[in-house]
Amino acid sequence: TEDRIAFWKSLGVNRVSVGVQSFDDGVLALLSRRHSAQQARVALQSLLAAGFVVSADLMLGLPGLNRRRLEQTLEALVQLSPHHVSVYLLEMDKPHRLALLAQRHAGLFPSEEEAAWQYLTTARFLRRAGYRHYEVSNWARPGFEARHNLRYWQGGVVLACGVGAYGQGRRSRWANTSELGEYMASLESSRFPRTWRSYLTPEAAQAEKVMLRLRLSRGVRWQEAEALAETRPRFWQLLGDFLAAGLARRRGERVRLTPRGWLVSNELFATLV
């Protein structure tokens, strides 16, 4: 609502992410979303008119999402012209309503090959519309990349402020409690509200660094990837396979994954966890 937008502005909020998912009412109904395609359009238009930096979330591999519906969604999105777009492939590795729907009506869901086509088509469409594909799931107009997320991917220090917040140092990781009462009690007694803290070994920190850098379009320095050849031989072998198959490219001192490589990147990343 306009009142809510004005309230956010008064608090100093300058960036808003909208979970659009699709601009097709049929797809939204299958997802049991409470909003309609028109409501998503109005939300984006209102936020942009109010001067917010706006990010829109889309999902691929959805039930009922065929090529025509995807193209209509992408065209509607580009017409609205948000500053940033996040696109995620539907994953059903945990039991929920969509998993049951897939068991009973598998024909509603795109095949793996079709979902891959949707991702690559989306990447091309957004690139032609002026968005830079800077991370496996994220596109932005120049200068509007998600700096908060980039800090994670680039290994920067992140302070955990708030209930359930996650923080990281160069080799440490921690999370705050997700219970508000416990969080407030910790602060009132001058204690950190952490529920856990862990430390990475130098080798594990290097492996994580390479994994996170490969999520980005800039990739990682070749020497940093090569440094894992002895400690992570399976990674080194797979990276060679990716290069041979055109799923990764080396230019000068850097190596990066291609959009096709990002589609199957979990296989590579699993060797670095």
PDB file of C-alpha atoms in Angstrom:
ATOM      1  CA  THR A   1       0.000   0.000   0.000  1.00  0.00           C
ATOM      2  CA  GLU A   2       1.040   3.626  -0.399  1.00  0.00           C
ATOM      3  CA  ASP A   3       1.085   4.075   3.388  1.00  0.00           C
ATOM      4  CA  ARG A   4       3.442   1.151   3.820  1.00  0.00           C
ATOM      5  CA  ILE A   5       5.740   2.457   1.092  1.00  0.00           C
ATOM      6  CA  ALA A   6       5.825   5.882   2.757  1.00  0.00           C
ATOM      7  CA  PHE A   7       6.599   4.233   6.100  1.00  0.00           C
ATOM      8  CA  TRP A   8       9.516   2.298   4.618  1.00  0.00           C
ATOM      9  CA  LYS A   9      10.863   5.500   3.079  1.00  0.00           C
ATOM     10  CA  SER A  10      10.647   7.247   6.450  1.00  0.00           C
ATOM     11  CA  LEU A  11      12.784   4.476   7.977  1.00  0.00           C
ATOM     12  CA  GLY A  12      15.503   4.980   5.393  1.00  0.00           C
ATOM     13  CA  VAL A  13      14.806   1.785   3.445  1.00  0.00           C
ATOM     14  CA  ASN A  14      16.169   2.185  -0.087  1.00  0.00           C
ATOM     15  CA  ARG A  15      16.063  -1.321  -1.594  1.00  0.00           C
ATOM     16  CA  VAL A  16      13.119  -3.729  -1.766  1.00  0.00           C
ATOM     17  CA  SER A  17      12.913  -7.263  -3.134  1.00  0.00           C
ATOM     18  CA  VAL A  18       9.572  -8.464  -4.523  1.00  0.00           C
ATOM     19  CA  GLY A  19       8.769 -12.178  -4.775  1.00  0.00           C
ATOM     20  CA  VAL A  20       7.036 -12.060  -8.156  1.00  0.00           C
ATOM     21  CA  GLN A  21       7.843 -15.695  -9.132  1.00  0.00           C
ATOM     22  CA  SER A  22       5.731 -15.434 -12.308  1.00  0.00           C
ATOM     23  CA  PHE A  23       3.501 -13.006 -14.182  1.00  0.00           C
ATOM     24  CA  ASP A  24       1.078 -15.803 -15.052  1.00  0.00           C
ATOM     25  CA  ASP A  25      -1.972 -16.240 -12.824  1.00  0.00           C
ATOM     26  CA  GLY A  26      -2.259 -19.930 -13.683  1.00  0.00           C
ATOM     27  CA  VAL A  27       1.280 -20.627 -12.490  1.00  0.00           C
ATOM     28  CA  LEU A  28       0.755 -18.534  -9.359  1.00  0.00           C
ATOM     29  CA  ALA A  29      -2.414 -20.490  -8.559  1.00  0.00           C
ATOM     30  CA  LEU A  30      -0.534 -23.798  -8.778  1.00  0.00           C
ATOM     31  CA  LEU A  31       2.012 -22.339  -6.347  1.00  0.00           C
ATOM     32  CA  SER A  32      -0.811 -21.257  -3.986  1.00  0.00           C
ATOM     33  CA  ARG A  33       0.521 -17.690  -4.051  1.00  0.00           C
ATOM     34  CA  ARG A  34      -1.724 -15.084  -2.489  1.00  0.00           C
ATOM     35  CA  HIS A  35      -0.907 -12.401  -5.050  1.00  0.00           C
ATOM     36  CA  SER A  36      -1.954 -12.096  -8.687  1.00  0.00           C
ATOM     37  CA  ALA A  37       0.171 -11.102 -11.658  1.00  0.00           C
ATOM     38  CA  GLN A  38      -1.506  -7.676 -11.701  1.00  0.00           C
ATOM     39  CA  GLN A  39      -0.774  -7.140  -8.008  1.00  0.00           C
ATOM     40  CA  ALA A  40       2.881  -7.936  -8.660  1.00  0.00           C
ATOM     41  CA  ARG A  41       2.940  -5.395 -11.489  1.00  0.00           C
ATOM     42  CA  VAL A  42       1.373  -2.712  -9.311  1.00  0.00           C
ATOM     43  CA  ALA A  43       3.800  -3.429  -6.474  1.00  0.00           C
ATOM     44  CA  LEU A  44       6.820  -3.062  -8.746  1.00  0.00           C
ATOM     45  CA  GLN A  45       5.443   0.077 -10.402  1.00  0.00           C
ATOM     46  CA  SER A  46       4.654   1.709  -7.046  1.00  0.00           C
ATOM     47  CA  LEU A  47       8.049   0.913  -5.536  1.00  0.00           C
ATOM     48  CA  LEU A  48       9.909   2.149  -8.603  1.00  0.00           C
ATOM     49  CA  ALA A  49       7.839   5.340  -8.699  1.00  0.00           C
ATOM     50  CA  ALA A  50       8.671   5.943  -5.026  1.00  0.00           C
ATOM     51  CA  GLY A  51      12.388   5.845  -5.809  1.00  0.00           C
ATOM     52  CA  PHE A  52      13.355   2.483  -4.342  1.00  0.00           C
ATOM     53  CA  VAL A  53      16.011   0.265  -5.859  1.00  0.00           C
ATOM     54  CA  VAL A  54      13.854  -2.736  -6.731  1.00  0.00           C
ATOM     55  CA  SER A  55      14.765  -6.387  -7.152  1.00  0.00           C
ATOM     56  CA  ALA A  56      12.316  -8.938  -8.559  1.00  0.00           C
ATOM     57  CA  ASP A  57      12.469 -12.680  -7.858  1.00  0.00           C
ATOM     58  CA  LEU A  58      11.416 -15.193 -10.509  1.00  0.00           C
ATOM     59  CA  MET A  59      11.269 -18.983 -10.396  1.00  0.00           C
ATOM     60  CA  LEU A  60      11.849 -21.517 -13.153  1.00  0.00           C
ATOM     61  CA  GLY A  61      10.935 -25.182 -13.399  1.00  0.00           C
ATOM     62  CA  LEU A  62       7.485 -24.380 -12.025  1.00  0.00           C
ATOM     63  CA  PRO A  63       4.367 -26.468 -12.650  1.00  0.00           C
ATOM     64  CA  GLY A  64       2.539 -25.155 -15.683  1.00  0.00           C
ATOM     65  CA  LEU A  65       5.429 -22.949 -16.783  1.00  0.00           C
ATOM     66  CA  ASN A  66       5.734 -23.616 -20.504  1.00  0.00           C
ATOM     67  CA  ARG A  67       7.755 -21.639 -23.033  1.00  0.00           C
ATOM     68  CA  ARG A  68       4.954 -19.242 -23.913  1.00  0.00           C
ATOM     69  CA  ARG A  69       4.288 -18.403 -20.274  1.00  0.00           C
ATOM     70  CA  LEU A  70       7.984 -17.919 -19.582  1.00  0.00           C
ATOM     71  CA  GLU A  71       8.393 -15.539 -22.513  1.00  0.00           C
ATOM     72  CA  GLN A  72       5.353 -13.542 -21.382  1.00  0.00           C
ATOM     73  CA  THR A  73       6.751 -13.309 -17.855  1.00  0.00           C
ATOM     74  CA  LEU A  74      10.150 -12.137 -19.092  1.00  0.00           C
ATOM     75  CA  GLU A  75       8.583  -9.555 -21.398  1.00  0.00           C
ATOM     76  CA  ALA A  76       6.408  -8.221 -18.568  1.00  0.00           C
ATOM     77  CA  LEU A  77       9.416  -8.020 -16.272  1.00  0.00           C
ATOM     78  CA  VAL A  78      11.588  -6.118 -18.734  1.00  0.00           C
ATOM     79  CA  GLN A  79       8.769  -3.660 -19.436  1.00  0.00           C
ATOM     80  CA  LEU A  80       8.650  -2.825 -15.722  1.00  0.00           C
ATOM     81  CA  SER A  81      12.466  -2.558 -15.657  1.00  0.00           C
ATOM     82  CA  PRO A  82      13.482  -3.333 -12.062  1.00  0.00           C
ATOM     83  CA  HIS A  83      17.101  -2.672 -11.172  1.00  0.00           C
ATOM     84  CA  HIS A  84      17.885  -6.254 -10.205  1.00  0.00           C
ATOM     85  CA  VAL A  85      16.529  -9.735 -10.951  1.00  0.00           C
ATOM     86  CA  SER A  86      17.055 -12.987  -9.043  1.00  0.00           C
ATOM     87  CA  VAL A  87      16.063 -16.224 -10.771  1.00  0.00           C
ATOM     88  CA  TYR A  88      15.871 -19.587  -9.023  1.00  0.00           C
ATOM     89  CA  LEU A  89      15.211 -23.103 -10.277  1.00  0.00           C
ATOM     90  CA  LEU A  90      12.551 -24.942  -8.302  1.00  0.00           C
ATOM     91  CA  GLU A  91      14.103 -27.579  -6.057  1.00  0.00           C
ATOM     92  CA  MET A  92      12.055 -30.256  -4.335  1.00  0.00           C
ATOM     93  CA  ASP A  93      14.588 -32.024  -2.149  1.00  0.00           C
ATOM     94  CA  LYS A  94      12.329 -31.684   0.899  1.00  0.00           C
ATOM     95  CA  PRO A  95       8.775 -33.008   1.301  1.00  0.00           C
ATOM     96  CA  HIS A  96       6.137 -30.333   0.731  1.00  0.00           C
ATOM     97  CA  ARG A  97       2.940 -29.761  -1.223  1.00  0.00           C
ATOM     98  CA  LEU A  98       4.671 -29.294  -4.583  1.00  0.00           C
ATOM     99  CA  ALA A  99       6.535 -32.571  -4.150  1.00  0.00           C
ATOM    100  CA  LEU A 100       3.205 -34.346  -3.687  1.00  0.00           C
ATOM    101  CA  LEU A 101       1.809 -32.537  -6.723  1.00  0.00           C
ATOM    102  CA  ALA A 102       4.790 -33.703  -8.783  1.00  0.00           C
ATOM    103  CA  GLN A 103       4.186 -37.306  -7.736  1.00  0.00           C
ATOM    104  CA  ARG A 104       0.548 -37.180  -8.786  1.00  0.00           C
ATOM    105  CA  HIS A 105       0.795 -34.901 -11.830  1.00  0.00           C
ATOM    106  CA  ALA A 106       4.349 -35.167 -13.116  1.00  0.00           C
ATOM    107  CA  GLY A 107       3.261 -33.833 -16.506  1.00  0.00           C
ATOM    108  CA  LEU A 108       2.653 -30.396 -15.013  1.00  0.00           C
ATOM    109  CA  PHE A 109       6.361 -29.956 -14.296  1.00  0.00           C
ATOM    110  CA  PRO A 110       9.037 -29.209 -16.893  1.00  0.00           C
ATOM    111  CA  SER A 111      11.664 -31.897 -17.443  1.00  0.00           C
ATOM    112  CA  GLU A 112      15.256 -31.249 -16.358  1.00  0.00           C
ATOM    113  CA  GLU A 113      16.116 -30.478 -19.979  1.00  0.00           C
ATOM    114  CA  GLU A 114      13.225 -28.026 -20.241  1.00  0.00           C
ATOM    115  CA  ALA A 115      14.174 -26.339 -16.948  1.00  0.00           C
ATOM    116  CA  ALA A 116      17.730 -25.953 -18.271  1.00  0.00           C
ATOM    117  CA  TRP A 117      16.335 -24.399 -21.451  1.00  0.00           C
ATOM    118  CA  GLN A 118      14.312 -21.975 -19.318  1.00  0.00           C
ATOM    119  CA  TYR A 119      17.431 -20.908 -17.409  1.00  0.00           C
ATOM    120  CA  LEU A 120      19.567 -20.375 -20.510  1.00  0.00           C
ATOM    121  CA  THR A 121      16.724 -18.563 -22.283  1.00  0.00           C
ATOM    122  CA  THR A 122      16.243 -16.297 -19.279  1.00  0.00           C
ATOM    123  CA  ALA A 123      19.978 -15.549 -19.197  1.00  0.00           C
ATOM    124  CA  ARG A 124      19.990 -14.546 -22.877  1.00  0.00           C
ATOM    125  CA  PHE A 125      16.788 -12.522 -22.574  1.00  0.00           C
ATOM    126  CA  LEU A 126      17.993 -10.516 -19.591  1.00  0.00           C
ATOM    127  CA  ARG A 127      21.422  -9.926 -21.118  1.00  0.00           C
ATOM    128  CA  ARG A 128      19.824  -8.486 -24.258  1.00  0.00           C
ATOM    129  CA  ALA A 129      17.666  -6.259 -22.033  1.00  0.00           C
ATOM    130  CA  GLY A 130      20.769  -4.714 -20.441  1.00  0.00           C
ATOM    131  CA  TYR A 131      21.139  -6.824 -17.309  1.00  0.00           C
ATOM    132  CA  ARG A 132      24.542  -8.211 -16.350  1.00  0.00           C
ATOM    133  CA  HIS A 133      24.626 -11.846 -15.248  1.00  0.00           C
ATOM    134  CA  TYR A 134      27.002 -11.335 -12.332  1.00  0.00           C
ATOM    135  CA  GLU A 135      26.201 -14.430 -10.240  1.00  0.00           C
ATOM    136  CA  VAL A 136      24.687 -17.826 -10.939  1.00  0.00           C
ATOM    137  CA  SER A 137      21.163 -16.705  -9.927  1.00  0.00           C
ATOM    138  CA  ASN A 138      21.431 -12.914 -10.156  1.00  0.00           C
ATOM    139  CA  TRP A 139      21.291 -10.229 -12.833  1.00  0.00           C
ATOM    140  CA  ALA A 140      21.557  -6.465 -12.381  1.00  0.00           C
ATOM    141  CA  ARG A 141      21.718  -3.252 -14.296  1.00  0.00           C
ATOM    142  CA  PRO A 142      25.241  -1.798 -13.957  1.00  0.00           C
ATOM    143  CA  GLY A 143      25.821  -0.479 -10.440  1.00  0.00           C
ATOM    144  CA  PHE A 144      22.824  -2.210  -8.847  1.00  0.00           C
ATOM    145  CA  GLU A 145      24.348  -5.541  -7.842  1.00  0.00           C
ATOM    146  CA  ALA A 146      23.378  -6.795  -4.366  1.00  0.00           C
ATOM    147  CA  ARG A 147      26.326  -5.519  -2.333  1.00  0.00           C
ATOM    148  CA  HIS A 148      25.225  -7.445   0.762  1.00  0.00           C
ATOM    149  CA  ASN A 149      25.298 -10.779  -1.060  1.00  0.00           C
ATOM    150  CA  LEU A 150      28.502  -9.897  -2.897  1.00  0.00           C
ATOM    151  CA  ARG A 151      30.155  -9.464   0.466  1.00  0.00           C
ATOM    152  CA  TYR A 152      29.340 -13.085   1.305  1.00  0.00           C
ATOM    153  CA  TRP A 153      30.478 -14.388  -2.074  1.00  0.00           C
ATOM    154  CA  GLN A 154      33.698 -12.357  -1.971  1.00  0.00           C
ATOM    155  CA  GLY A 155      34.524 -13.537   1.549  1.00  0.00           C
ATOM    156  CA  GLY A 156      34.147 -10.190   3.299  1.00  0.00           C
ATOM    157  CA  VAL A 157      33.527  -9.703   7.008  1.00  0.00           C
ATOM    158  CA  VAL A 158      29.791  -9.696   7.802  1.00  0.00           C
ATOM    159  CA  LEU A 159      28.381  -8.613  11.171  1.00  0.00           C
ATOM    160  CA  ALA A 160      25.402 -10.569  12.485  1.00  0.00           C
ATOM    161  CA  CYS A 161      22.922  -7.960  13.727  1.00  0.00           C
ATOM    162  CA  GLY A 162      19.428  -9.177  14.522  1.00  0.00           C
ATOM    163  CA  VAL A 163      17.477 -12.297  15.341  1.00  0.00           C
ATOM    164  CA  GLY A 164      18.643 -15.297  13.310  1.00  0.00           C
ATOM    165  CA  ALA A 165      21.369 -13.273  11.577  1.00  0.00           C
ATOM    166  CA  TYR A 166      24.414 -14.990  10.106  1.00  0.00           C
ATOM    167  CA  GLY A 167      27.923 -13.551  10.385  1.00  0.00           C
ATOM    168  CA  GLN A 168      31.355 -14.390   9.100  1.00  0.00           C
ATOM    169  CA  GLY A 169      34.974 -13.394   9.580  1.00  0.00           C
ATOM    170  CA  ARG A 170      37.926 -14.477   7.481  1.00  0.00           C
ATOM    171  CA  ARG A 171      37.842 -18.022   8.869  1.00  0.00           C
ATOM    172  CA  SER A 172      34.990 -17.981  11.375  1.00  0.00           C
ATOM    173  CA  ARG A 173      31.242 -18.430  10.939  1.00  0.00           C
ATOM    174  CA  TRP A 174      28.429 -17.891  13.444  1.00  0.00           C
ATOM    175  CA  ALA A 175      24.687 -17.416  13.772  1.00  0.00           C
ATOM    176  CA  ASN A 176      22.455 -15.623  16.242  1.00  0.00           C
ATOM    177  CA  THR A 177      19.577 -17.312  17.984  1.00  0.00           C
ATOM    178  CA  SER A 178      16.273 -17.261  16.108  1.00  0.00           C
ATOM    179  CA  GLU A 179      14.312 -16.840  19.373  1.00  0.00           C
ATOM    180  CA  LEU A 180      13.481 -13.186  20.063  1.00  0.00           C
ATOM    181  CA  GLY A 181      13.220 -13.629  23.845  1.00  0.00           C
ATOM    182  CA  GLU A 182      16.582 -15.375  24.038  1.00  0.00           C
ATOM    183  CA  TYR A 183      18.127 -12.745  21.770  1.00  0.00           C
ATOM    184  CA  MET A 184      16.907  -9.845  23.943  1.00  0.00           C
ATOM    185  CA  ALA A 185      17.970 -11.584  27.168  1.00  0.00           C
ATOM    186  CA  SER A 186      21.483 -12.065  25.788  1.00  0.00           C
ATOM    187  CA  LEU A 187      21.819  -8.397  24.887  1.00  0.00           C
ATOM    188  CA  GLU A 188      20.464  -7.257  28.249  1.00  0.00           C
ATOM    189  CA  SER A 189      23.088  -9.368  30.014  1.00  0.00           C
ATOM    190  CA  SER A 190      25.873  -8.150  27.668  1.00  0.00           C
ATOM    191  CA  ARG A 191      26.298 -11.579  26.059  1.00  0.00           C
ATOM    192  CA  PHE A 192      26.588 -12.371  22.368  1.00  0.00           C
ATOM    193  CA  PRO A 193      23.315 -14.004  21.187  1.00  0.00           C
ATOM    194  CA  ARG A 194      25.113 -16.704  19.190  1.00  0.00           C
ATOM    195  CA  THR A 195      23.763 -20.232  18.925  1.00  0.00           C
ATOM    196  CA  TRP A 196      26.891 -21.606  17.274  1.00  0.00           C
ATOM    197  CA  ARG A 197      30.306 -20.604  16.024  1.00  0.00           C
ATOM    198  CA  SER A 198      32.737 -22.559  13.875  1.00  0.00           C
ATOM    199  CA  TYR A 199      36.220 -22.073  12.486  1.00  0.00           C
ATOM    200  CA  LEU A 200      37.564 -23.162   9.119  1.00  0.00           C
ATOM    201  CA  THR A 201      40.963 -24.700   8.600  1.00  0.00           C
ATOM    202  CA  PRO A 202      43.186 -22.841   6.105  1.00  0.00           C
ATOM    203  CA  GLU A 203      42.541 -25.561   3.509  1.00  0.00           C
ATOM    204  CA  ALA A 204      38.759 -25.485   4.052  1.00  0.00           C
ATOM    205  CA  ALA A 205      38.780 -21.679   3.855  1.00  0.00           C
ATOM    206  CA  GLN A 206      40.607 -21.837   0.514  1.00  0.00           C
ATOM    207  CA  ALA A 207      38.142 -24.404  -0.836  1.00  0.00           C
ATOM    208  CA  GLU A 208      35.183 -22.268   0.238  1.00  0.00           C
ATOM    209  CA  LYS A 209      36.754 -19.189  -1.334  1.00  0.00           C
ATOM    210  CA  VAL A 210      37.147 -20.937  -4.684  1.00  0.00           C
ATOM    211  CA  MET A 211      33.592 -22.284  -4.545  1.00  0.00           C
ATOM    212  CA  LEU A 212      32.068 -18.881  -3.805  1.00  0.00           C
ATOM    213  CA  ARG A 213      34.178 -17.117  -6.442  1.00  0.00           C
ATOM    214  CA  LEU A 214      33.038 -19.612  -9.061  1.00  0.00           C
ATOM    215  CA  ARG A 215      29.456 -18.522  -8.383  1.00  0.00           C
ATOM    216  CA  LEU A 216      30.428 -15.097  -9.748  1.00  0.00           C
ATOM    217  CA  SER A 217      30.869 -14.109 -13.390  1.00  0.00           C
ATOM    218  CA  ARG A 218      34.436 -12.930 -12.673  1.00  0.00           C
ATOM    219  CA  GLY A 219      35.338 -16.406 -11.522  1.00  0.00           C
ATOM    220  CA  VAL A 220      38.493 -17.119  -9.559  1.00  0.00           C
ATOM    221  CA  ARG A 221      42.212 -16.685 -10.109  1.00  0.00           C
ATOM    222  CA  TRP A 222      43.690 -19.761 -11.781  1.00  0.00           C
ATOM    223  CA  GLN A 223      46.411 -20.033  -9.142  1.00  0.00           C
ATOM    224  CA  GLU A 224      43.798 -20.182  -6.365  1.00  0.00           C
ATOM    225  CA  ALA A 225      41.991 -23.050  -8.087  1.00  0.00           C
ATOM    226  CA  GLU A 226      45.268 -24.801  -8.891  1.00  0.00           C
ATOM    227  CA  ALA A 227      46.287 -24.620  -5.225  1.00  0.00           C
ATOM    228  CA  LEU A 228      43.565 -27.215  -4.496  1.00  0.00           C
ATOM    229  CA  ALA A 229      44.941 -29.787  -6.947  1.00  0.00           C
ATOM    230  CA  GLU A 230      46.577 -31.885  -4.224  1.00  0.00           C
ATOM    231  CA  THR A 231      44.063 -31.484  -1.389  1.00  0.00           C
ATOM    232  CA  ARG A 232      40.939 -31.680  -3.594  1.00  0.00           C
ATOM    233  CA  PRO A 233      41.967 -33.900  -6.542  1.00  0.00           C
ATOM    234  CA  ARG A 234      38.355 -34.643  -7.513  1.00  0.00           C
ATOM    235  CA  PHE A 235      37.667 -30.905  -7.858  1.00  0.00           C
ATOM    236  CA  TRP A 236      40.770 -30.432  -9.984  1.00  0.00           C
ATOM    237  CA  GLN A 237      39.783 -33.324 -12.252  1.00  0.00           C
ATOM    238  CA  LEU A 238      36.212 -32.061 -12.633  1.00  0.00           C
ATOM    239  CA  LEU A 239      37.384 -28.527 -13.379  1.00  0.00           C
ATOM    240  CA  GLY A 240      39.460 -29.958 -16.220  1.00  0.00           C
ATOM    241  CA  ASP A 241      36.383 -31.803 -17.483  1.00  0.00           C
ATOM    242  CA  PHE A 242      34.344 -28.596 -17.289  1.00  0.00           C
ATOM    243  CA  LEU A 243      36.968 -26.726 -19.328  1.00  0.00           C
ATOM    244  CA  ALA A 244      37.074 -29.462 -21.964  1.00  0.00           C
ATOM    245  CA  ALA A 245      33.266 -29.482 -22.261  1.00  0.00           C
ATOM    246  CA  GLY A 246      32.910 -25.698 -22.510  1.00  0.00           C
ATOM    247  CA  LEU A 247      31.257 -25.515 -19.088  1.00  0.00           C
ATOM    248  CA  ALA A 248      34.143 -23.362 -17.845  1.00  0.00           C
ATOM    249  CA  ARG A 249      36.525 -20.966 -19.559  1.00  0.00           C
ATOM    250  CA  ARG A 250      39.995 -19.782 -18.743  1.00  0.00           C
ATOM    251  CA  ARG A 251      41.060 -16.337 -19.831  1.00  0.00           C
ATOM    252  CA  GLY A 252      44.475 -15.178 -18.764  1.00  0.00           C
ATOM    253  CA  GLU A 253      44.851 -15.672 -15.039  1.00  0.00           C
ATOM    254  CA  ARG A 254      41.173 -16.309 -14.311  1.00  0.00           C
ATOM    255  CA  VAL A 255      38.788 -19.217 -14.760  1.00  0.00           C
ATOM    256  CA  ARG A 256      35.009 -18.940 -14.638  1.00  0.00           C
ATOM    257  CA  LEU A 257      31.947 -21.064 -15.246  1.00  0.00           C
ATOM    258  CA  THR A 258      29.697 -20.455 -18.234  1.00  0.00           C
ATOM    259  CA  PRO A 259      25.893 -20.298 -17.849  1.00  0.00           C
ATOM    260  CA  ARG A 260      25.767 -23.958 -18.937  1.00  0.00           C
ATOM    261  CA  GLY A 261      28.406 -24.705 -16.332  1.00  0.00           C
ATOM    262  CA  TRP A 262      26.398 -22.984 -13.633  1.00  0.00           C
ATOM    263  CA  LEU A 263      23.504 -25.315 -14.414  1.00  0.00           C
ATOM    264  CA  VAL A 264      25.573 -28.303 -13.286  1.00  0.00           C
ATOM    265  CA  SER A 265      27.816 -26.454 -10.824  1.00  0.00           C
ATOM    266  CA  ASN A 266      26.525 -28.357  -7.790  1.00  0.00           C
ATOM    267  CA  GLU A 267      28.506 -31.389  -8.943  1.00  0.00           C
ATOM    268  CA  LEU A 268      31.686 -29.298  -8.907  1.00  0.00           C
ATOM    269  CA  PHE A 269      30.874 -27.448  -5.698  1.00  0.00           C
ATOM    270  CA  ALA A 270      30.171 -30.711  -3.866  1.00  0.00           C
ATOM    271  CA  THR A 271      33.875 -31.528  -4.110  1.00  0.00           C
ATOM    272  CA  LEU A 272      34.710 -28.334  -2.199  1.00  0.00           C
ATOM    273  CA  VAL A 273      32.345 -28.688   0.755  1.00  0.00           C
TER     274      VAL A 273
END
